[in-house]
XYZ file of N, CA and C in Angstrom:
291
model
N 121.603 86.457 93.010
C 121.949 86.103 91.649
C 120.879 85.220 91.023
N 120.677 84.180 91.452
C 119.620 83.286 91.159
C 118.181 83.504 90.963
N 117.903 84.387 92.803
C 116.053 84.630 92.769
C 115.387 85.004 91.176
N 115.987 86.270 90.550
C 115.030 86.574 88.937
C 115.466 85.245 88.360
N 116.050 84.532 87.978
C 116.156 83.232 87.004
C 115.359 82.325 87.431
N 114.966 82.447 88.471
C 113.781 81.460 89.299
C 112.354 81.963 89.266
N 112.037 83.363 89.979
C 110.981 83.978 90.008
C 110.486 84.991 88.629
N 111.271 85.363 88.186
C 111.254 86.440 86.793
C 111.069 87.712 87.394
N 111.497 87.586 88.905
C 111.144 89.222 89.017
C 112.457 89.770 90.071
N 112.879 90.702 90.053
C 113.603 91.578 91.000
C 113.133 91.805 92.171
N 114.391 91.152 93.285
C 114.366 91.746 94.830
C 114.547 93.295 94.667
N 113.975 93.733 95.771
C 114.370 95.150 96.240
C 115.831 95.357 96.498
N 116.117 96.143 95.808
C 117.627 96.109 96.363
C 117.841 96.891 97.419
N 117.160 98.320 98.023
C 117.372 98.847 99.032
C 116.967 98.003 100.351
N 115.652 97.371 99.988
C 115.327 96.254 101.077
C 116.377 95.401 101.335
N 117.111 94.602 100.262
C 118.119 93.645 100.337
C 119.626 94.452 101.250
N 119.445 95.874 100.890
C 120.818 96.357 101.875
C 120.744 96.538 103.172
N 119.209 96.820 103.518
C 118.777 97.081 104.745
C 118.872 95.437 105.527
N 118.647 94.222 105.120
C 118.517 92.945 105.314
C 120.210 91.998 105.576
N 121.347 92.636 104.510
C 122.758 92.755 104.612
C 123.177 93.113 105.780
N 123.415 94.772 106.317
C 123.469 95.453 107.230
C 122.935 95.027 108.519
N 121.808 94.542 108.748
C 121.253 94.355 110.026
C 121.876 93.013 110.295
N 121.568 91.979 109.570
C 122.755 90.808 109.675
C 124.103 90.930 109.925
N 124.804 91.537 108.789
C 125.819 91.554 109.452
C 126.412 92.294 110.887
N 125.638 93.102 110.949
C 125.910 93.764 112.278
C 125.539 92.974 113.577
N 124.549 92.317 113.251
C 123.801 91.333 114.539
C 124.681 90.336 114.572
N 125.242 89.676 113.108
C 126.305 88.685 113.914
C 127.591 88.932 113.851
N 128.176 90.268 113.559
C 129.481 90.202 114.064
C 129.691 90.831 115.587
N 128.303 91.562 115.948
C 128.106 92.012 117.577
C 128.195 91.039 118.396
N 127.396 89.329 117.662
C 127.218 88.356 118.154
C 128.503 87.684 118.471
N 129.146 87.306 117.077
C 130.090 86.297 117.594
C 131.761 87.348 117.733
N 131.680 88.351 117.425
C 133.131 88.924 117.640
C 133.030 89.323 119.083
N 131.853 89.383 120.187
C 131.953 88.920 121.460
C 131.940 87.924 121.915
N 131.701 87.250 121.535
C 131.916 85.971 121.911
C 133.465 85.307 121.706
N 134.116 85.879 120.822
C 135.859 85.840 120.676
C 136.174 86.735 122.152
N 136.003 88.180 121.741
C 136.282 88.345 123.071
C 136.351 88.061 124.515
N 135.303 87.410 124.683
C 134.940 86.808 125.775
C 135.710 85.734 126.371
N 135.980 84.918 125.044
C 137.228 83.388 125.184
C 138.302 84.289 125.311
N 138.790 85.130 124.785
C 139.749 86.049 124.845
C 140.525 86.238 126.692
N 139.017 86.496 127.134
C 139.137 86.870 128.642
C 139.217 85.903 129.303
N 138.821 84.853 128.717
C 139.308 83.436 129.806
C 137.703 82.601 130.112
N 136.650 83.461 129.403
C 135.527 82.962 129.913
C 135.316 81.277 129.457
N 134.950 80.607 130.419
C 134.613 79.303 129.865
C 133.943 78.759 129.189
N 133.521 77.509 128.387
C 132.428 77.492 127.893
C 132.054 76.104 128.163
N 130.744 76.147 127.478
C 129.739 74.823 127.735
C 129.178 75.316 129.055
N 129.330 76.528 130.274
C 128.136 76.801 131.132
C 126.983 77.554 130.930
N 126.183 77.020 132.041
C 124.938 77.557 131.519
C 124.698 78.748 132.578
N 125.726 79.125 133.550
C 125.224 80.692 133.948
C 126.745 80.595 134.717
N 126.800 82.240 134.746
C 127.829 82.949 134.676
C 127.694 83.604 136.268
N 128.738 83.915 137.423
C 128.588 84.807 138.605
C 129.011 86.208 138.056
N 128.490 87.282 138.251
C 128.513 89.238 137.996
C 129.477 88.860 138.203
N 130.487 88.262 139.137
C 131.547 88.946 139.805
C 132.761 88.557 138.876
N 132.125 87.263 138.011
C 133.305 86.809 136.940
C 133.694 88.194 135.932
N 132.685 88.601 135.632
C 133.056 89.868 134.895
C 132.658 90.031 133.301
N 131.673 88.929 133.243
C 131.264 88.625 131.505
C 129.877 89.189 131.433
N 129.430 89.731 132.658
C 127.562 89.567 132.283
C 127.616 90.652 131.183
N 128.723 91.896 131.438
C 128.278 93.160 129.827
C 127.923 92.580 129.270
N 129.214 91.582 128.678
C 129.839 91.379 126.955
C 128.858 90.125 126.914
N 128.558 89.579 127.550
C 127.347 88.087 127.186
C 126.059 88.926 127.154
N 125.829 89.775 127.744
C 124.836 90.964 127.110
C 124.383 91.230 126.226
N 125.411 92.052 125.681
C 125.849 93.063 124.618
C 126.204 91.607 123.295
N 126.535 90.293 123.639
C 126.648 89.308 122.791
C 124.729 88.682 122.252
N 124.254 88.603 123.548
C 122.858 88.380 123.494
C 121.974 89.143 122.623
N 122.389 90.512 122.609
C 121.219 91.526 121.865
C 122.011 91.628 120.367
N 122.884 91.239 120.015
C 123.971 90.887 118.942
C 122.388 89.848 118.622
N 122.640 88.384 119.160
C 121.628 87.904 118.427
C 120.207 87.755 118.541
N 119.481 89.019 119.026
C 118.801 89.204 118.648
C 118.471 89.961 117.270
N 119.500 90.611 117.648
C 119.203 91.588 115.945
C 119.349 90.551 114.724
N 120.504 89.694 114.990
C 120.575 89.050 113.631
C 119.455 88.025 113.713
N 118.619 87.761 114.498
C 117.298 86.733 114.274
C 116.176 88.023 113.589
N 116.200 88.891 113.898
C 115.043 90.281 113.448
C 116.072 90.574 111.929
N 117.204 90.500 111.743
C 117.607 90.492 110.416
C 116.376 89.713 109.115
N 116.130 88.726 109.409
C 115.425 87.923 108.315
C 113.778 88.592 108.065
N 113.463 89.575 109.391
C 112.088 89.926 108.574
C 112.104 90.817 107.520
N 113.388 91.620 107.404
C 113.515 92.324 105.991
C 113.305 91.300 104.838
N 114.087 90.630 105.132
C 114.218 89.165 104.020
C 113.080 89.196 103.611
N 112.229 88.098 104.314
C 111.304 87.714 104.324
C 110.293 88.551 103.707
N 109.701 90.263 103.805
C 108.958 91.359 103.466
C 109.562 91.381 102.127
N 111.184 91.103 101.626
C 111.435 91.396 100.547
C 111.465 90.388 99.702
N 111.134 89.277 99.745
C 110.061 88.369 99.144
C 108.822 88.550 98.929
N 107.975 88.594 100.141
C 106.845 88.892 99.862
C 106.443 89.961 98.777
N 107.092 91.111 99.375
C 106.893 91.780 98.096
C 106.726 91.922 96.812
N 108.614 91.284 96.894
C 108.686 90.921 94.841
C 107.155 89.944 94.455
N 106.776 89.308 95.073
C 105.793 88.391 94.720
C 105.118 88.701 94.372
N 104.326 89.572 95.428
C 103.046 90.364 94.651
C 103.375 91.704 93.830
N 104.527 92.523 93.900
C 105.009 93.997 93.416
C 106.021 94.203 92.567
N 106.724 92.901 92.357
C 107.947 92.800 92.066
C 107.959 92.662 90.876
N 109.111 93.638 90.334
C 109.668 94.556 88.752
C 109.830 93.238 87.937
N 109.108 93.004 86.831
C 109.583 91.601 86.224
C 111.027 91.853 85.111
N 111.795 90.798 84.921
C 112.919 90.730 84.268
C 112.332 90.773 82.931
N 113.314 91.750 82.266
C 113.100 91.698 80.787
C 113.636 91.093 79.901
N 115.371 90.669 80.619
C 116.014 89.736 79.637
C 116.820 88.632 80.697
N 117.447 88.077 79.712
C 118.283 86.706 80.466
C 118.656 87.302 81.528
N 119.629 88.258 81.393
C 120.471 88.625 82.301
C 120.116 89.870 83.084
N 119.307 90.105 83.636
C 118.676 91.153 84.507
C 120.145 92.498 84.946
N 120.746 91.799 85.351
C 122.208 92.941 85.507
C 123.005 93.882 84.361
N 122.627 93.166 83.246
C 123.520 93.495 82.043
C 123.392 93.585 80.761
């Protein structure tokens, strides 16, 4: 909402959905295992887990959760850069309407 009233120019919006999507997917992979996990009884505040407890999948599969949502922000980030140097300038107050 803000960035054109600040910069005078338009984010990408397909960039911005691609940047949405990967986030949200990275952290609801992230922390809706991590519910699960308390779910199962897993404890917390340790710092390593025995196979035989039965969490290494889902602390896994929770782990690569946040990786994606840390690789979420280089869309961001490209879709800044961009508008900066490429980016569609606003023609009126209200860029939407």
């Amino acid at each position: 909402f803000w960035w054109p009233k600040f910069t005078g120019k338009m984010l990408d919006e397909r960039i911005g959905k691609i940047h949405f999507w990967t986030l949200f997917v990275g952290f609801q992979t992230t922390f809706l295992v991590q519910h699960w996990l308390g779910e199962q009884g897993m404890p917390r505040r340790y710092a390593d887990y025995l196979a035989a407890d039965g969490f290494t999948t889902l602390n896994t599969i929770s782990s690569v959760g946040a990786f994606l949502l840390g690789l979420s922000t280089l869309p961001f980030l490209y879709n800044v850069w961009r508008t900066h140097h490429y980016g569609k300038k606003v023609e009126q107050d209200d860029p939407w309407g």
